[in-house]
mmCIF file of C-alpha atoms in Angstrom:
data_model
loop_
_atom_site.group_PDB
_atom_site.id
_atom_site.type_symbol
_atom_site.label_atom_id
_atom_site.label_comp_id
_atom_site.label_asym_id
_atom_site.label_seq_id
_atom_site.Cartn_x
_atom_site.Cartn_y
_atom_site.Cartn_z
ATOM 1 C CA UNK A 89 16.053 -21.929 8.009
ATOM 2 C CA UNK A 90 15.341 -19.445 5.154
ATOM 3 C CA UNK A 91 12.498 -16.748 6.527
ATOM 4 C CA UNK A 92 10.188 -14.668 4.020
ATOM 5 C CA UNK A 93 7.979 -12.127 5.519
ATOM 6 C CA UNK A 94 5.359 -10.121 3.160
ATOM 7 C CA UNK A 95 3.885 -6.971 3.722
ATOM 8 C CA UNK A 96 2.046 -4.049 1.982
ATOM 9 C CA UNK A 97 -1.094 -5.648 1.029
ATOM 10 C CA UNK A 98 -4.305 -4.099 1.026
ATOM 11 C CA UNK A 99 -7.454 -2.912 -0.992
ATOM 12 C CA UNK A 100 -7.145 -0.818 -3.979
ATOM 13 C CA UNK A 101 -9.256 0.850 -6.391
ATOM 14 C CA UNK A 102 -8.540 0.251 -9.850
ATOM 15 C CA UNK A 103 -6.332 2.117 -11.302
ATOM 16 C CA UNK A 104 -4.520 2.370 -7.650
ATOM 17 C CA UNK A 105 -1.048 1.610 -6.626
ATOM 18 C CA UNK A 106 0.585 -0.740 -4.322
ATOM 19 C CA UNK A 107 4.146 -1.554 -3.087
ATOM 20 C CA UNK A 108 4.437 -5.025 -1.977
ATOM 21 C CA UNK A 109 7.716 -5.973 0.440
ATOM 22 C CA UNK A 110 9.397 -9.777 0.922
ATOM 23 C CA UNK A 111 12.172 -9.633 3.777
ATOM 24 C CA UNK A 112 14.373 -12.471 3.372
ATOM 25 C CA UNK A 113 16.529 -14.215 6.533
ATOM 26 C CA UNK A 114 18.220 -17.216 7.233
ATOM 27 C CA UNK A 115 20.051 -18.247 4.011
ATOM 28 C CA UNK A 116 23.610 -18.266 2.897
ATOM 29 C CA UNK A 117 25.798 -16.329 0.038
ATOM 30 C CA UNK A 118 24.246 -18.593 -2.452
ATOM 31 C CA UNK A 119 22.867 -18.243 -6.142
ATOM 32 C CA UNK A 120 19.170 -17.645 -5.074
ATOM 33 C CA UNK A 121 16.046 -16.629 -7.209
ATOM 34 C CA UNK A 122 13.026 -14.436 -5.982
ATOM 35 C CA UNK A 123 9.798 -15.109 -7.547
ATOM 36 C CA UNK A 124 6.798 -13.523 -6.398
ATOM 37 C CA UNK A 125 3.787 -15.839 -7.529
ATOM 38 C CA UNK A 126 0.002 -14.978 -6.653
ATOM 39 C CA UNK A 127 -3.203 -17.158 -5.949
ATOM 40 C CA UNK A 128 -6.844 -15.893 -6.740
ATOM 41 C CA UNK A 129 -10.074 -17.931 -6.027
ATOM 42 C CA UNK A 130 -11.118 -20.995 -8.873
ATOM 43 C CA UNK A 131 -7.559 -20.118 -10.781
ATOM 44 C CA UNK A 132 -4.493 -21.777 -10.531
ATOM 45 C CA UNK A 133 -1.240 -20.317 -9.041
ATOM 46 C CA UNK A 134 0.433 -17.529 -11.059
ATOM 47 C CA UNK A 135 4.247 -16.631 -11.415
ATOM 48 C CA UNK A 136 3.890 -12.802 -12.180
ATOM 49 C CA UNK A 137 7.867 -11.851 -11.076
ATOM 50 C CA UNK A 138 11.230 -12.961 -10.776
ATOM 51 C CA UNK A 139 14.657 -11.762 -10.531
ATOM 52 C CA UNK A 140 18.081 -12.843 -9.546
ATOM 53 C CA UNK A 141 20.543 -12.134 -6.955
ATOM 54 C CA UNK A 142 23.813 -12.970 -9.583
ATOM 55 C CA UNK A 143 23.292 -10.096 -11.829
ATOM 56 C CA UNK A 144 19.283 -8.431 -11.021
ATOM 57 C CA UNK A 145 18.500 -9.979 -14.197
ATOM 58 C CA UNK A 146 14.073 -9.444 -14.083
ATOM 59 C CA UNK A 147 11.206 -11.388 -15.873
ATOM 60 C CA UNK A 148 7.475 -11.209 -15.508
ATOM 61 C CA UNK A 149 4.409 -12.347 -16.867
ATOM 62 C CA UNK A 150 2.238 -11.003 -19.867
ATOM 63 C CA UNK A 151 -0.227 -10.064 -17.268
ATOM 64 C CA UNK A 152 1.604 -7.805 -15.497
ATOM 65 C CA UNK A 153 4.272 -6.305 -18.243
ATOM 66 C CA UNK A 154 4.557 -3.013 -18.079
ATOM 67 C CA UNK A 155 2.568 -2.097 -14.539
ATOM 68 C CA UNK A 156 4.497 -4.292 -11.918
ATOM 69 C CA UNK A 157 8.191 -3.906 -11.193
ATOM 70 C CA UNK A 158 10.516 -6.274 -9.088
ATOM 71 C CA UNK A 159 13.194 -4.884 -7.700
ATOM 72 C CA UNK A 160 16.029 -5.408 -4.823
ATOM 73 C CA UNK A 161 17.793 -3.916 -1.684
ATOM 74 C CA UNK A 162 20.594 -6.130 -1.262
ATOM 75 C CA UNK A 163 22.226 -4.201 1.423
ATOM 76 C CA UNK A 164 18.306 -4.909 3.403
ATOM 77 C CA UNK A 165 17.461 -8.254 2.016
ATOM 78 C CA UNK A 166 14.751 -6.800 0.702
ATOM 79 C CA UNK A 167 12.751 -7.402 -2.627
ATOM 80 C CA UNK A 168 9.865 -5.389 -3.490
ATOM 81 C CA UNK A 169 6.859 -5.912 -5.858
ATOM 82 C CA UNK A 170 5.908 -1.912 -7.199
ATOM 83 C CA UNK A 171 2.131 -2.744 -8.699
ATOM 84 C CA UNK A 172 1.051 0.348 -10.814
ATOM 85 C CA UNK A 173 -2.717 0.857 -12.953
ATOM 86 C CA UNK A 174 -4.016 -2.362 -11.009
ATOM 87 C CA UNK A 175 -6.923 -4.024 -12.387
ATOM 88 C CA UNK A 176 -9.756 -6.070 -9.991
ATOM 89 C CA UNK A 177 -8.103 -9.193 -11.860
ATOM 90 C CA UNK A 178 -4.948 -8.448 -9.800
ATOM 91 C CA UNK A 179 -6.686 -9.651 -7.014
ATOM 92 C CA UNK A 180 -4.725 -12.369 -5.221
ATOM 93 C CA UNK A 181 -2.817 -13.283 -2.527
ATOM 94 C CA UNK A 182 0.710 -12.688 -3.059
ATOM 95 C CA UNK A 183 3.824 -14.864 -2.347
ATOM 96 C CA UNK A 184 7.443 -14.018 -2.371
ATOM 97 C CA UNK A 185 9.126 -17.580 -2.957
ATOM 98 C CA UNK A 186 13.282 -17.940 -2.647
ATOM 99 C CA UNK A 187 14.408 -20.719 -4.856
ATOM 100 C CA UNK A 188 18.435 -21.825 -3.993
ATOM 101 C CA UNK A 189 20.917 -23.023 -6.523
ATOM 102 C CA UNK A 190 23.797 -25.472 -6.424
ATOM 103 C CA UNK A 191 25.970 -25.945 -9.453
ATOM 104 C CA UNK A 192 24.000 -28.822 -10.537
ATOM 105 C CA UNK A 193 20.570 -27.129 -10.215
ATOM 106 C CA UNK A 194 17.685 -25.869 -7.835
ATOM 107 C CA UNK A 195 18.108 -26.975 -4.115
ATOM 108 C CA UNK A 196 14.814 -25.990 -2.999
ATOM 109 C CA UNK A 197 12.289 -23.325 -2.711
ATOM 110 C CA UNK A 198 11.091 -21.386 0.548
ATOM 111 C CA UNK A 199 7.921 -19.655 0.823
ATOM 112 C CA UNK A 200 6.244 -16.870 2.560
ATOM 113 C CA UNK A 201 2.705 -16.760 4.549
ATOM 114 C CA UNK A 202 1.331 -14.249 1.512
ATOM 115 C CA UNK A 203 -0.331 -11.239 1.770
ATOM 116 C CA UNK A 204 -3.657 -10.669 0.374
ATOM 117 C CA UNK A 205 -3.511 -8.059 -2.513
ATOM 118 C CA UNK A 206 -7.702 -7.075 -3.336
ATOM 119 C CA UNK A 207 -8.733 -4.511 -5.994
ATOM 120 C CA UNK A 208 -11.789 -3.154 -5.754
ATOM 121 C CA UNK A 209 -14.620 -0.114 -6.646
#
């Protein structure tokens, strides 16, 4: 079974910086996207990064353009989640999701426990 472990949460002040970590275990050679999504109180469940194993092709959300960067450490199965300038609306938990791809599509979608993310004066 596929394995996602979070770490590097914590509180923040604004403005502060934060390197969030997703360790990855248990899957095969296969086409596989990260996406690391986050959940705050009364709002629904945000996609904020994303990149791909194939090429390290990255995306991200208006939100967070420009102060978070995903990156990877293939040779760790590693993905990390750099959050710079954060604001108290980063506040969340985090999530590092693995979604696996077949030819014909998406096979499924693992997630971790989360680690909670709070920004705060």
């Amino acid at each position: 079974q596929v394995q996602l472990v979070e770490s590097g949460g914590g509180l923040v002040q604004p403005g502060g910086s934060l390197r969030l970590s997703c360790a990855a275990s248990g899957f095969t050679l296969g086409y596989y996207t990260i996406i690391w999504f986050r959940q705050a109180p009364g709002k629904e469940r945000e996609g904020v990064a994303c990149i791909s194993n194939s090429r390290g092709s990255t995306d991200y959300a208006d939100s967070v353009k420009g102060r978070f960067t995903i990156s990877r450490d293939n040779a760790k199965n590693t993905v990390y989640l750099q959050m710079n300038r954060l604001k108290p609306e980063d506040t969340a938990v985090y999530y590092c999701t693995m979604t696996l791809w077949s030819s014909s599509g998406a096979t499924g979608t693992h997630w971790g426990q989360g680690t909670q993310v709070t920004v705060s004066s």
